Amino acid sequence: MHANDADVPSHEPPDDSSDTRATGHAAMAQGDMQMQGGDAPKDARDPHAYSDGYTLTEGPYALPGPRQLKLADEHRFWSLLGDRLEYDADNDVTTFDLQGWYGTTYDRLVIKLEGDAVDGRLAESQTDLLWGHALNAYFDTQLGVRLDQYDEGTGREWLAFGIQGLAPYWFELDLTAYLGEGGRTALSLEAEYELLLTQRLILQPRAELTAYGKDDAVNGLGRGLSDVALGLRLRYEFSRQFAPYVGIEWNGTFGATADQARANGDATKDTRYVAGIRFWF
Amino acid sequence: MKTFSATRRHFVQGLVAGGVLASFPALLHAGGRLENQTHTGTAPVLSGQSIDLVVAETPVNFTGVIRMATTINGSIPAPTLRLREGDEVTIRVTNRLKVPTSIHWHGIILPFQMDGVPGISFRGIAPGETFVYRFKLQQSGTYWYHSHSGFQEMTGMYGALIIEPRDGQVRPAAGHLRADRDYVVQLSDWTDDDPMSVFAKLKVQSDVYNFNQPTVGDFFRDVSTQGVSGALDKRQMWNQMRMNPTDLADLSAATLTYLMNGRTPAGNWTGLFTPGERVRLRFINAASNSFYDVRIPGLKMAVVQADGQNIEPVEVDEFRFGPGETYDVLVEPKDDAHTIFAQSMDRTGYARGTLAVRDGLNAPVPALDPVEWLTMADMMGRMDHGAMNHGTMGHDTGMDHSKMDHSQMDPGGMAMDHSQHGMQQAPMAKPSQKVNHARSEYGTSVDMRVDRPRTNLDDPGIGLRNNGRRVLTLADLRSQEGVLNDSRSAVREIELHLTGNMERYSWSFDGLEFGKSTPVAMKHGERVRVILQNDTMMTHPMHLHGMWSDLEDDQGRLRVRRHTIPVQPAQRISFLTTPHDLGRWAWHCHLLFHMDAGMFREVVVS
């Protein structure tokens, strides 16, 4: 704490209930004020009402030919985020978790790539190829396919449908449902949060849950909640685009998946120390 | 500033000699001749009725890194054009770039074919081509010109345009403008990065340049002064709405170097004076993305012109202006040296120069003001009415009374809707108060809507409220008699909302980016009221080409004639305009990235 904190005059109101105040603000944001989202009322203005029927290419004084002025709202952009690229020295496991996109503000091709390499060999990977489309101000729907690859096991193909975006209170959410051959189903939920200890030192809690609708003995997966990963990573952003980190990750398998692991003589719970880099461009 | 490393400080301050390529033989061999380097600092002056300008890429070095700039006649800023009211001028612009270019004469009333917006007023100037601008100057004052193509303005294409009154400086009505010295003070910003790559980064992560974000440390500091619930409460609404209370500028000193007359802070542009003289400073905000808060510590500034138009003089300590705006001030320096200090609105850096009796003198450079959080009024607007219970407006909720403009809260202030008390007036005598969101504001492109906007003009804005200095506000500006020369009432109202989505980095009018928009049609010679309501948390300097924007207050009283009007967060303001020239015109936010992201409309006058 600062030594001069004592000099800061206190603005504590004498006896007001802070709970009431908080509720008051929430009510204003979500309730009568509707500052975000929602449906347009019937009497909402027509945004083209002032145009007299003219367009950007038709009407008086429009330059002949196709429209020349195209601003960045009609450009396509792309990005690649390496959210996790990390190494666990104890087990010699390299984990990667990449996400890329290409497209406009509201429609994008999204690629997600996640997997582990053990002893220098790709052990398993999961690739999502998705069309992302804006659902509301903060979330995109995602529709496409997922391809699973296992070093020891059978590859799977899935149809994928999900949503990804920023939830209130700044939680990054990625929720996807999958439908595979033979009536296989799966559900995955990822949530991340960023806690700024300073402008550059950032603590990132992360949770990932996976569930399956059917047993998949070949791949060591059982019905129900199969695994949970909880991670905590501390990174330093030398630039916003490049940050090395250290972290700890707890992994647990559950239910039928845990049973299979036990049958194979594998551990069902495991805590790893990892070091890696996060980057984007 | 304390969070910046030594390198960062060096970058913010820049090099002492901006344009000079001291010893870079490799580049000189590759690029050719030494005289090819960019001139920076006080721009050369061109006068007369016939002017030649050449647009080219030339190297520049503001931060220790050589970059190519887009320059006019090899100079940053571009040459100052000193022209005369009433003259018909011919300006030949030759394009020596590999891409098309253009020049827009900002604030100048002229035929639309001469306005210089590619794709709207003309086809642009192709590589190798010379375009001849020819128009008659119907006004006087301080203006400027810049490229309207891509991000060329951001890479150096801007210059001052000074139009002398036809009958000289000393006509009776303008006698107070008499000055012994007359300097253009042109503020801008520079990035070493490719502007499109900067824009693309914002598209990926819109807070990438914000290093003033709330941290865990800030939270605990608030806990110690306001208690846990107070600290939580201060953050509640921002976090719930996924809005950032320190989102004051998309760009910051993390990528920008702030320039005064093309000089870095270390380069210290200096204007000379002799003791006892009265100095006129023509401040032009030619920045692509930076609002500046300008003051000259120890000196009062008499603001005498806004956007080139004479106003009743106002004496202030400080003024804020956004890209596109100009203010002329008169000062009478007392000491041997005075710092002209222009800090960026987000408080990450500053442009700086000196008024001095001889070269080489310095005055102390003030520290940057602390970063302030946006207040609830910046998000929700009018705080004195409606659902909000006065008991909730505690001092610990992020809308600290001491920092708020009390007139917003005061039932007798301008924010009060007086219409209920009213005598019957003509239906269009006053701007309508009923908020009418467009249906396209309920979609994916808009992250916030304001239902109870504030309408007062006397708020200097975030970071300037109650700072102990007399700060200029829109309410202080009053055009001198005869400038607002159309006294008719409006025949109709056009209501447009300024909208955006920070997370997607999209900006728009009414939730429609330019590509999805249709033009606003106006009838030649009609008197129209335009209502602009800002449904975002950023201030937007709105620039309407081709006609004047006669700002009025919420009672419909005409105040001042502008070409660029800053609209604060959650503010609803209005102006009258008379489209006196036919054609298609551009209308946009003068924050270059907001414009390019889609906060841009066409206006058809027919």
XYZ file of N, CA and C in Angstrom, chain A residues 67-144:
234
model
N -18.865 0.804 -56.770
C -18.456 1.665 -55.654
C -16.949 1.559 -55.433
N -16.300 2.730 -55.368
C -14.843 2.748 -55.208
C -14.405 2.784 -53.758
N -15.185 3.455 -52.939
C -14.732 3.657 -51.558
C -15.100 2.454 -50.704
N -14.100 1.696 -50.328
C -14.321 0.564 -49.420
C -13.423 0.759 -48.218
N -14.027 0.860 -47.070
C -13.264 1.081 -45.850
C -12.989 -0.262 -45.170
N -12.332 -0.187 -44.030
C -11.898 -1.427 -43.375
C -13.059 -2.291 -42.919
N -14.273 -1.713 -42.847
C -15.409 -2.556 -42.460
C -15.699 -3.614 -43.508
N -15.165 -3.425 -44.706
C -15.357 -4.443 -45.739
C -14.062 -5.204 -46.034
N -13.049 -4.974 -45.219
C -11.800 -5.718 -45.396
C -11.865 -7.042 -44.641
N -10.961 -7.934 -44.994
C -10.800 -9.168 -44.233
C -9.511 -9.082 -43.431
N -9.556 -9.608 -42.248
C -8.378 -9.638 -41.390
C -8.112 -11.079 -40.976
N -6.951 -11.298 -40.377
C -6.665 -12.639 -39.869
C -5.847 -12.534 -38.594
N -5.826 -13.599 -37.855
C -5.060 -13.608 -36.623
C -4.716 -15.046 -36.256
N -3.602 -15.208 -35.571
C -3.249 -16.509 -35.019
C -2.865 -16.304 -33.564
N -3.525 -17.039 -32.694
C -3.238 -16.949 -31.259
C -2.678 -18.279 -30.787
N -1.495 -18.232 -30.214
C -0.952 -19.394 -29.530
C -1.237 -19.202 -28.051
N -2.391 -19.698 -27.608
C -2.793 -19.448 -26.224
C -1.910 -20.244 -25.271
N -1.632 -21.505 -25.677
C -0.738 -22.343 -24.865
C 0.237 -23.040 -25.801
N 1.487 -22.867 -25.501
C 2.520 -23.629 -26.195
C 3.513 -23.921 -25.086
N 3.376 -25.130 -24.485
C 4.065 -25.323 -23.208
C 4.675 -26.703 -23.078
N 5.592 -26.796 -22.151
C 6.359 -28.015 -21.960
C 6.311 -28.412 -20.501
N 6.060 -29.697 -20.296
C 6.073 -30.262 -18.944
C 7.277 -31.179 -18.887
N 8.332 -30.722 -18.228
C 9.618 -31.432 -18.263
C 9.538 -32.785 -17.559
N 8.749 -32.866 -16.482
C 8.669 -34.113 -15.715
C 8.174 -35.272 -16.581
N 7.212 -34.975 -17.445
C 6.618 -36.041 -18.245
C 7.025 -35.976 -19.712
N 7.859 -34.995 -20.036
C 8.255 -34.776 -21.429
C 7.037 -34.652 -22.345
N 6.096 -33.826 -21.922
C 4.893 -33.600 -22.721
C 4.892 -32.160 -23.226
N 4.695 -32.010 -24.517
C 4.527 -30.681 -25.093
C 3.055 -30.517 -25.458
N 2.453 -29.442 -24.989
C 1.043 -29.199 -25.283
C 0.925 -27.956 -26.154
N 0.068 -28.039 -27.162
C -0.173 -26.847 -27.979
C -1.671 -26.584 -28.066
N -1.999 -25.327 -28.124
C -3.404 -24.901 -28.188
C -3.411 -23.611 -29.005
N -3.742 -23.737 -30.281
C -3.673 -22.601 -31.204
C -5.054 -22.297 -31.748
N -5.285 -21.045 -32.038
C -6.537 -20.693 -32.693
C -6.277 -19.610 -33.726
N -6.752 -19.822 -34.925
C -6.580 -18.821 -35.978
C -7.914 -18.467 -36.593
N -7.987 -17.280 -37.158
C -9.206 -16.924 -37.893
C -8.866 -16.031 -39.072
N -9.746 -16.063 -40.049
C -9.626 -15.207 -41.219
C -11.026 -14.791 -41.616
N -11.212 -13.499 -41.822
C -12.541 -13.087 -42.268
C -12.870 -11.666 -41.883
N -14.161 -11.392 -41.878
C -14.637 -10.042 -41.605
C -14.984 -9.904 -40.124
N -15.574 -8.791 -39.773
C -15.960 -8.567 -38.384
C -16.994 -9.590 -37.930
N -17.841 -10.012 -38.829
C -18.991 -10.819 -38.423
C -18.995 -12.248 -38.954
N -18.138 -12.541 -39.925
C -18.074 -13.894 -40.478
C -16.626 -14.306 -40.666
N -16.290 -15.451 -40.077
C -14.892 -15.849 -40.079
C -14.731 -17.344 -40.247
N -13.630 -17.705 -40.886
C -13.181 -19.082 -40.848
C -12.313 -19.223 -39.602
N -12.662 -20.192 -38.758
C -11.943 -20.368 -37.489
C -11.296 -21.740 -37.476
N -10.041 -21.769 -37.089
C -9.341 -23.052 -36.949
C -8.805 -23.147 -35.530
N -9.137 -24.269 -34.870
C -8.606 -24.513 -33.524
C -7.797 -25.809 -33.571
N -6.669 -25.753 -32.969
C -5.752 -26.881 -33.014
C -5.234 -27.098 -31.601
N -5.443 -28.299 -31.098
C -5.056 -28.561 -29.723
C -4.515 -29.977 -29.649
N -3.450 -30.189 -28.889
C -2.956 -31.551 -28.783
C -1.722 -31.674 -27.907
N -1.243 -32.914 -27.772
C -0.064 -33.216 -26.963
C 0.932 -34.016 -27.790
N 2.184 -33.695 -27.557
C 3.248 -34.526 -28.105
C 4.020 -35.096 -26.928
N 4.243 -36.419 -26.943
C 4.996 -37.067 -25.876
C 6.242 -37.675 -26.486
N 7.360 -37.479 -25.824
C 8.649 -37.991 -26.316
C 8.870 -37.593 -27.770
N 8.418 -36.400 -28.119
C 8.663 -35.919 -29.465
C 7.712 -36.470 -30.514
N 6.741 -37.285 -30.097
C 5.766 -37.812 -31.065
C 4.384 -37.271 -30.745
N 3.637 -36.952 -31.805
C 2.295 -36.423 -31.618
C 1.415 -37.520 -31.014
N 0.974 -37.349 -29.793
C 0.207 -38.388 -29.117
C -1.266 -38.303 -29.482
N -1.784 -37.092 -29.428
C -3.178 -36.910 -29.839
C -3.389 -35.458 -30.212
N -4.373 -35.236 -31.082
C -4.662 -33.861 -31.470
C -6.128 -33.736 -31.855
N -6.580 -32.532 -31.791
C -7.985 -32.256 -32.091
C -7.998 -30.994 -32.931
N -8.606 -31.058 -34.108
C -8.631 -29.920 -35.016
C -10.076 -29.544 -35.321
N -10.427 -28.319 -35.057
C -11.768 -27.824 -35.389
C -11.663 -26.880 -36.581
N -12.469 -27.122 -37.577
C -12.577 -26.202 -38.722
C -13.993 -25.645 -38.706
N -14.127 -24.342 -38.459
C -15.448 -23.804 -38.151
C -15.739 -22.537 -38.938
N -17.007 -22.326 -39.186
C -17.467 -21.030 -39.687
C -18.013 -20.270 -38.476
N -17.399 -19.146 -38.190
C -17.849 -18.335 -37.057
C -18.720 -17.195 -37.552
N -19.834 -17.023 -36.918
C -20.784 -15.987 -37.341
C -21.287 -15.246 -36.102
N -21.304 -13.918 -36.199
C -21.672 -13.133 -35.020
C -23.101 -13.431 -34.576
N -23.241 -13.727 -33.296
C -24.555 -14.016 -32.719
C -25.108 -12.758 -32.052
N -24.264 -12.115 -31.283
C -24.632 -10.828 -30.678
C -23.357 -10.009 -30.552
N -23.395 -8.968 -29.758
C -22.242 -8.066 -29.704
C -20.966 -8.793 -29.277
N -21.109 -9.814 -28.444
C -19.915 -10.419 -27.850
C -19.675 -11.878 -28.208
N -20.654 -12.543 -28.780
C -20.501 -13.974 -29.052
C -20.672 -14.303 -30.524
N -19.912 -15.308 -30.963
C -20.062 -15.862 -32.300
C -20.595 -17.290 -32.188
N -21.452 -17.655 -33.112
C -21.762 -19.078 -33.239
C -20.680 -19.701 -34.099
N -20.442 -20.989 -33.870
C -19.431 -21.680 -34.659
C -19.985 -23.016 -35.132
N -19.817 -23.272 -36.417
C -20.390 -24.467 -37.024
C -19.333 -25.071 -37.926
N -19.109 -26.390 -37.796
C -18.109 -27.007 -38.661
C -17.822 -28.435 -38.277
